[in-house]
mmCIF file with all atom_site columns, C-alpha atoms in Angstrom:
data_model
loop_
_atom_site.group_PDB
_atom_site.id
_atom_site.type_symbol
_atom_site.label_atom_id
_atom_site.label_alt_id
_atom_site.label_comp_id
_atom_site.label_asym_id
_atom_site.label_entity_id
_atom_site.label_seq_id
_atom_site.pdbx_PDB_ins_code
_atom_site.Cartn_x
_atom_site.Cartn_y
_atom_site.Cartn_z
_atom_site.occupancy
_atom_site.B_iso_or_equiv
_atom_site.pdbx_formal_charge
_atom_site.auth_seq_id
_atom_site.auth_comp_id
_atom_site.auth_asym_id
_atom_site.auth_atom_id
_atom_site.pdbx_PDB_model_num
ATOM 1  C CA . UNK A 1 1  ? 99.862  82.349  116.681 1.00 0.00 ? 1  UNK A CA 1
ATOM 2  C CA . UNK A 1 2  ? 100.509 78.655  118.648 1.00 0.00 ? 2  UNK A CA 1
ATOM 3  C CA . UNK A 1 3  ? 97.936  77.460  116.053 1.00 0.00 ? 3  UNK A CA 1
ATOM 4  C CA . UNK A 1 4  ? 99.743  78.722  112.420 1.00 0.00 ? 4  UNK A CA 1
ATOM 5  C CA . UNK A 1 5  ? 102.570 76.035  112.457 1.00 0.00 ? 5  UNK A CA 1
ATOM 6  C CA . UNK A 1 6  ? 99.956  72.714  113.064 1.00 0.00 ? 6  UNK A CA 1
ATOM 7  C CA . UNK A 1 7  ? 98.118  74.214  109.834 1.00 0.00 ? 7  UNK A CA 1
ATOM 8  C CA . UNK A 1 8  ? 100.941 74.611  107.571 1.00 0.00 ? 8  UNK A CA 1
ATOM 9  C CA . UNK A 1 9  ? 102.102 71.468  105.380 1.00 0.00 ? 9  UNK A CA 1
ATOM 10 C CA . UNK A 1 10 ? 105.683 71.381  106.188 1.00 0.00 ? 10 UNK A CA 1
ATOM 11 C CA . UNK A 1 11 ? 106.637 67.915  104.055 1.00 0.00 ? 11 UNK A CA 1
ATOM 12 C CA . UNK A 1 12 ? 106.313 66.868  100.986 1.00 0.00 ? 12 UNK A CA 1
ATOM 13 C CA . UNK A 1 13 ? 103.844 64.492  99.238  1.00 0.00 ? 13 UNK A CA 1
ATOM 14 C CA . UNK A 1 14 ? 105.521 60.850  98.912  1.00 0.00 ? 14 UNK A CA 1
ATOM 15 C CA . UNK A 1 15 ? 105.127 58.951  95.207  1.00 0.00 ? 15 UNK A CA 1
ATOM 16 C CA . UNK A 1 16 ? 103.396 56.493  96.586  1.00 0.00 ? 16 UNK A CA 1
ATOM 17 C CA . UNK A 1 17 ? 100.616 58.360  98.287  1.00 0.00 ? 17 UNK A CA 1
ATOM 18 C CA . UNK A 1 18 ? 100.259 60.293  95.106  1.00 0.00 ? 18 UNK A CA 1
ATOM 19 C CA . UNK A 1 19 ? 99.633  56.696  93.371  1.00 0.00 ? 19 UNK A CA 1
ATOM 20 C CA . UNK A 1 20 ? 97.031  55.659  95.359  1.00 0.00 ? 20 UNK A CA 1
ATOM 21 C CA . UNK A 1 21 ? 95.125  58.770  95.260  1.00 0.00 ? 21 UNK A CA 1
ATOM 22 C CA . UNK A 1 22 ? 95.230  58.351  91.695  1.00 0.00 ? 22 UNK A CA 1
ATOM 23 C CA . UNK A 1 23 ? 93.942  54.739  92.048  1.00 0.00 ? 23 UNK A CA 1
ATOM 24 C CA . UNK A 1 24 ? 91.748  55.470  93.924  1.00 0.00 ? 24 UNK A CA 1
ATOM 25 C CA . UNK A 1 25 ? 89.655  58.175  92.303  1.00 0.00 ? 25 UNK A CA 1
ATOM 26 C CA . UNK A 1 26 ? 90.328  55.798  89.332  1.00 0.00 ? 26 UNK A CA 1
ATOM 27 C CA . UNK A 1 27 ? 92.967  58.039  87.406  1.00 0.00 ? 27 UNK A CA 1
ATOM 28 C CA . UNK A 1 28 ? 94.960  55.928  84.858  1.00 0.00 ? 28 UNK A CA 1
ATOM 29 C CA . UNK A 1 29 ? 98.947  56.168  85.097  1.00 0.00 ? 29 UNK A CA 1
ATOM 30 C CA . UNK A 1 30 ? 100.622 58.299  82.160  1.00 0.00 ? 30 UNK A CA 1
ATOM 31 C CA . UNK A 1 31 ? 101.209 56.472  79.357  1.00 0.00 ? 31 UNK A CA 1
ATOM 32 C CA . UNK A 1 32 ? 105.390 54.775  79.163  1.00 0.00 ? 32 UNK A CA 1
ATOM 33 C CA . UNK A 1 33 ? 108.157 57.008  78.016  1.00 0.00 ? 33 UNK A CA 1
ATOM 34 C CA . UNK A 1 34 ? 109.593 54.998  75.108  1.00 0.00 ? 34 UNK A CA 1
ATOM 35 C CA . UNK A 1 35 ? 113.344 55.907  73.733  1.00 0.00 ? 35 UNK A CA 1
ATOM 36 C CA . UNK A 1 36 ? 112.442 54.672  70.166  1.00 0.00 ? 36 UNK A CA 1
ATOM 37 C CA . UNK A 1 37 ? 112.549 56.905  67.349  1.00 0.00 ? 37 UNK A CA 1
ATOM 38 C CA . UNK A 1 38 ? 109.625 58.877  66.100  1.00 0.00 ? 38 UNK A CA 1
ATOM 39 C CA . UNK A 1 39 ? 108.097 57.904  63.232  1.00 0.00 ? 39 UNK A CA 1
ATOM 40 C CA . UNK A 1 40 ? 109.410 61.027  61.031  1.00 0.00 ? 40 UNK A CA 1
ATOM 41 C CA . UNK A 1 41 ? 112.246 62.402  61.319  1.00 0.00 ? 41 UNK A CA 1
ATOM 42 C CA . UNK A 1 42 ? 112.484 65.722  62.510  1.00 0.00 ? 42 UNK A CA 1
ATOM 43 C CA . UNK A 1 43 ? 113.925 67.661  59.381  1.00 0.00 ? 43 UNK A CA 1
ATOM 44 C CA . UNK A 1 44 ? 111.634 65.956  57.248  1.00 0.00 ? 44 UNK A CA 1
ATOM 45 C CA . UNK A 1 45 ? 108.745 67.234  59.691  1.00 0.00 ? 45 UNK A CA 1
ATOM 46 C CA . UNK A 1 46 ? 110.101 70.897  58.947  1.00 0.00 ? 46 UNK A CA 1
ATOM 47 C CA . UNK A 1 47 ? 110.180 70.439  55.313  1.00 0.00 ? 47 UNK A CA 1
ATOM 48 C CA . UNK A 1 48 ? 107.009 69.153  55.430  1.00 0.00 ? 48 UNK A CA 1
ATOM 49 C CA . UNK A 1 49 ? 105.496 72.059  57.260  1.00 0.00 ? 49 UNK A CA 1
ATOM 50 C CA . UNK A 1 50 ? 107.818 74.943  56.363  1.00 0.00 ? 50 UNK A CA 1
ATOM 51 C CA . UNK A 1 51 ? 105.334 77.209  55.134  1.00 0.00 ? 51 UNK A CA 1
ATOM 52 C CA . UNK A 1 52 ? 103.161 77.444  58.445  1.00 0.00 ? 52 UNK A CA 1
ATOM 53 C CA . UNK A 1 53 ? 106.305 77.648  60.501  1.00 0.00 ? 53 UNK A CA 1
ATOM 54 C CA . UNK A 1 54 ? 106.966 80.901  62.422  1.00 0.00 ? 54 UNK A CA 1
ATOM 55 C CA . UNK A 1 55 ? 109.829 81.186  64.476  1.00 0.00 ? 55 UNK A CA 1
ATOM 56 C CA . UNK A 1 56 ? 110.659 84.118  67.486  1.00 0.00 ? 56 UNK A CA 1
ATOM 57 C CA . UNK A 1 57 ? 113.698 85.476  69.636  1.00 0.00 ? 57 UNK A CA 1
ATOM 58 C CA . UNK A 1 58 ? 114.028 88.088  71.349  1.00 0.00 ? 58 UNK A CA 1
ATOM 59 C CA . UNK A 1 59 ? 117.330 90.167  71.332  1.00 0.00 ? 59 UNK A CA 1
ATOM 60 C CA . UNK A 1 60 ? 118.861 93.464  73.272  1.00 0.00 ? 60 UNK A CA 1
ATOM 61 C CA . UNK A 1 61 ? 121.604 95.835  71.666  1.00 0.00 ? 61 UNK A CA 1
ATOM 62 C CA . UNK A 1 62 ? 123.395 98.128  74.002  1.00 0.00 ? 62 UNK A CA 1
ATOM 63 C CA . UNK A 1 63 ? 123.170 101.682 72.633  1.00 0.00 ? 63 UNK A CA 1
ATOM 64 C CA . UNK A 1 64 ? 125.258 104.713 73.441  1.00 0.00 ? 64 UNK A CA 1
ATOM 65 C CA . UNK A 1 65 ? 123.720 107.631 73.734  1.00 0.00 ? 65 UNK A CA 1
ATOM 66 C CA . UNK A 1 66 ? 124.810 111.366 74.729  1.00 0.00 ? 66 UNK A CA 1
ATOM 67 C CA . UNK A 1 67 ? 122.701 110.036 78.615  1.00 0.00 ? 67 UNK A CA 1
ATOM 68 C CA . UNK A 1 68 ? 124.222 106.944 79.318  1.00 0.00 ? 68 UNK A CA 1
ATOM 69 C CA . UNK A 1 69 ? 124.055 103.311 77.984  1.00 0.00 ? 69 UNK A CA 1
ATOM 70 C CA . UNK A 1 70 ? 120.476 101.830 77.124  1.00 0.00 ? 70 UNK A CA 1
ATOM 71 C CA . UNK A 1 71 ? 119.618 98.481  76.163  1.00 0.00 ? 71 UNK A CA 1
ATOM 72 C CA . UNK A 1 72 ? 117.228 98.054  73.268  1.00 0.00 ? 72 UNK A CA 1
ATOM 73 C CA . UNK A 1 73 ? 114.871 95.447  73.075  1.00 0.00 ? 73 UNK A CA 1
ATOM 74 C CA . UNK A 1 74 ? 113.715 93.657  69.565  1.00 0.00 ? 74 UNK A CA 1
ATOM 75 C CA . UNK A 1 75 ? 111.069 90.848  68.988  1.00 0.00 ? 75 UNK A CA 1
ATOM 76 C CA . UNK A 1 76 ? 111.834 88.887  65.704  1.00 0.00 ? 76 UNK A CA 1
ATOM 77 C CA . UNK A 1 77 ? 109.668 86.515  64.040  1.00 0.00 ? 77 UNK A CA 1
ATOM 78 C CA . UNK A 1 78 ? 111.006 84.344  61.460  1.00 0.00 ? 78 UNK A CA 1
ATOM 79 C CA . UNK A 1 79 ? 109.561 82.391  58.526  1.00 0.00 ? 79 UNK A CA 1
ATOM 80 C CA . UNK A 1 80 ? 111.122 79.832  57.097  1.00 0.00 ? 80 UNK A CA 1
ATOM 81 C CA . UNK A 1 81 ? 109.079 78.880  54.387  1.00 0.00 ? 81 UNK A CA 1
ATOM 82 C CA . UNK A 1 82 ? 109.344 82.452  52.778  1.00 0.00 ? 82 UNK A CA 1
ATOM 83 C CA . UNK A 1 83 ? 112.660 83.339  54.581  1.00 0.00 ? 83 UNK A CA 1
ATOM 84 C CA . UNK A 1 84 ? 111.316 87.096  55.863  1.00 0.00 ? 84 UNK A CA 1
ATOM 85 C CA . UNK A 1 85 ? 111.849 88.061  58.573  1.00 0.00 ? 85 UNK A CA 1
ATOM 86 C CA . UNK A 1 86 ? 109.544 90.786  60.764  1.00 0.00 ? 86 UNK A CA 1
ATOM 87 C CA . UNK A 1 87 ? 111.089 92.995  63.239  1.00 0.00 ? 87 UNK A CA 1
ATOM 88 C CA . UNK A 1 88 ? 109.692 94.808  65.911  1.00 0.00 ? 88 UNK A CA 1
ATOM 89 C CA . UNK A 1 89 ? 110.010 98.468  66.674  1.00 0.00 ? 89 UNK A CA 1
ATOM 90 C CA . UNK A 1 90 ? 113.275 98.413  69.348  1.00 0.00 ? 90 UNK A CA 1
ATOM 91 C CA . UNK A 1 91 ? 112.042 99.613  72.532  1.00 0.00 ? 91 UNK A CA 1
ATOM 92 C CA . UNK A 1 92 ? 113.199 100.671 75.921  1.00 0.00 ? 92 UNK A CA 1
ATOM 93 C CA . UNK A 1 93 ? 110.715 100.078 77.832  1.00 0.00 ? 93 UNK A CA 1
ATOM 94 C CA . UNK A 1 94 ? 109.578 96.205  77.091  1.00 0.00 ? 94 UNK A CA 1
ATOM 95 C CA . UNK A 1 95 ? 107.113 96.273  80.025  1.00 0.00 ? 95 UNK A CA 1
ATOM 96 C CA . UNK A 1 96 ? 104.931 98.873  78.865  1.00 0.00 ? 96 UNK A CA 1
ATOM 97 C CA . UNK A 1 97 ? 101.934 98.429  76.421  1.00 0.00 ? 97 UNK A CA 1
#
């Protein structure tokens, strides 16, 4: 047991030892954030692609029952382009197939 703390990596992993691994196994830096806008605006990029959109949530509704309070759980997908909107069976039991 003397031996398990000398084996574990107890520190982290500096910035600039991660750069020159990169370097050296010749691993180009990520390309620069830039804060300039994108070239189309994002509700024009919805518009544009409304009918292959699908949204989802997920929701629970508390129900009452004669044994006690259960939460129901209900997957919803969304489409925009046709405005439906699909519901899942509520269930239970969300963890089980």
């Amino acid at each position: 047991m003397d031996d398990m703390p000398r084996c574990c990596i107890t520190s982290f992993v500096g910035v600039t030892t991660i750069r020159d691994i990169l370097k050296r196994s010749d691993c180009p830096p990520p390309p620069e954030k830039t804060k300039s806008k994108p070239a189309l605006p994002w509700s024009k990029f919805v518009s544009a692609h409304m009918e292959s959109l699908v949204s989802c949530d997920f929701f629970t509704k508390p129900v009452y029952t004669v044994r006690g309070k259960f939460d129901a759980y209900v997957l919803v997908f969304l489409h925009p382009g046709s405005r439906r909107v699909y519901m899942s069976q509520p269930t239970f039991h969300p963890g089980e197939a």
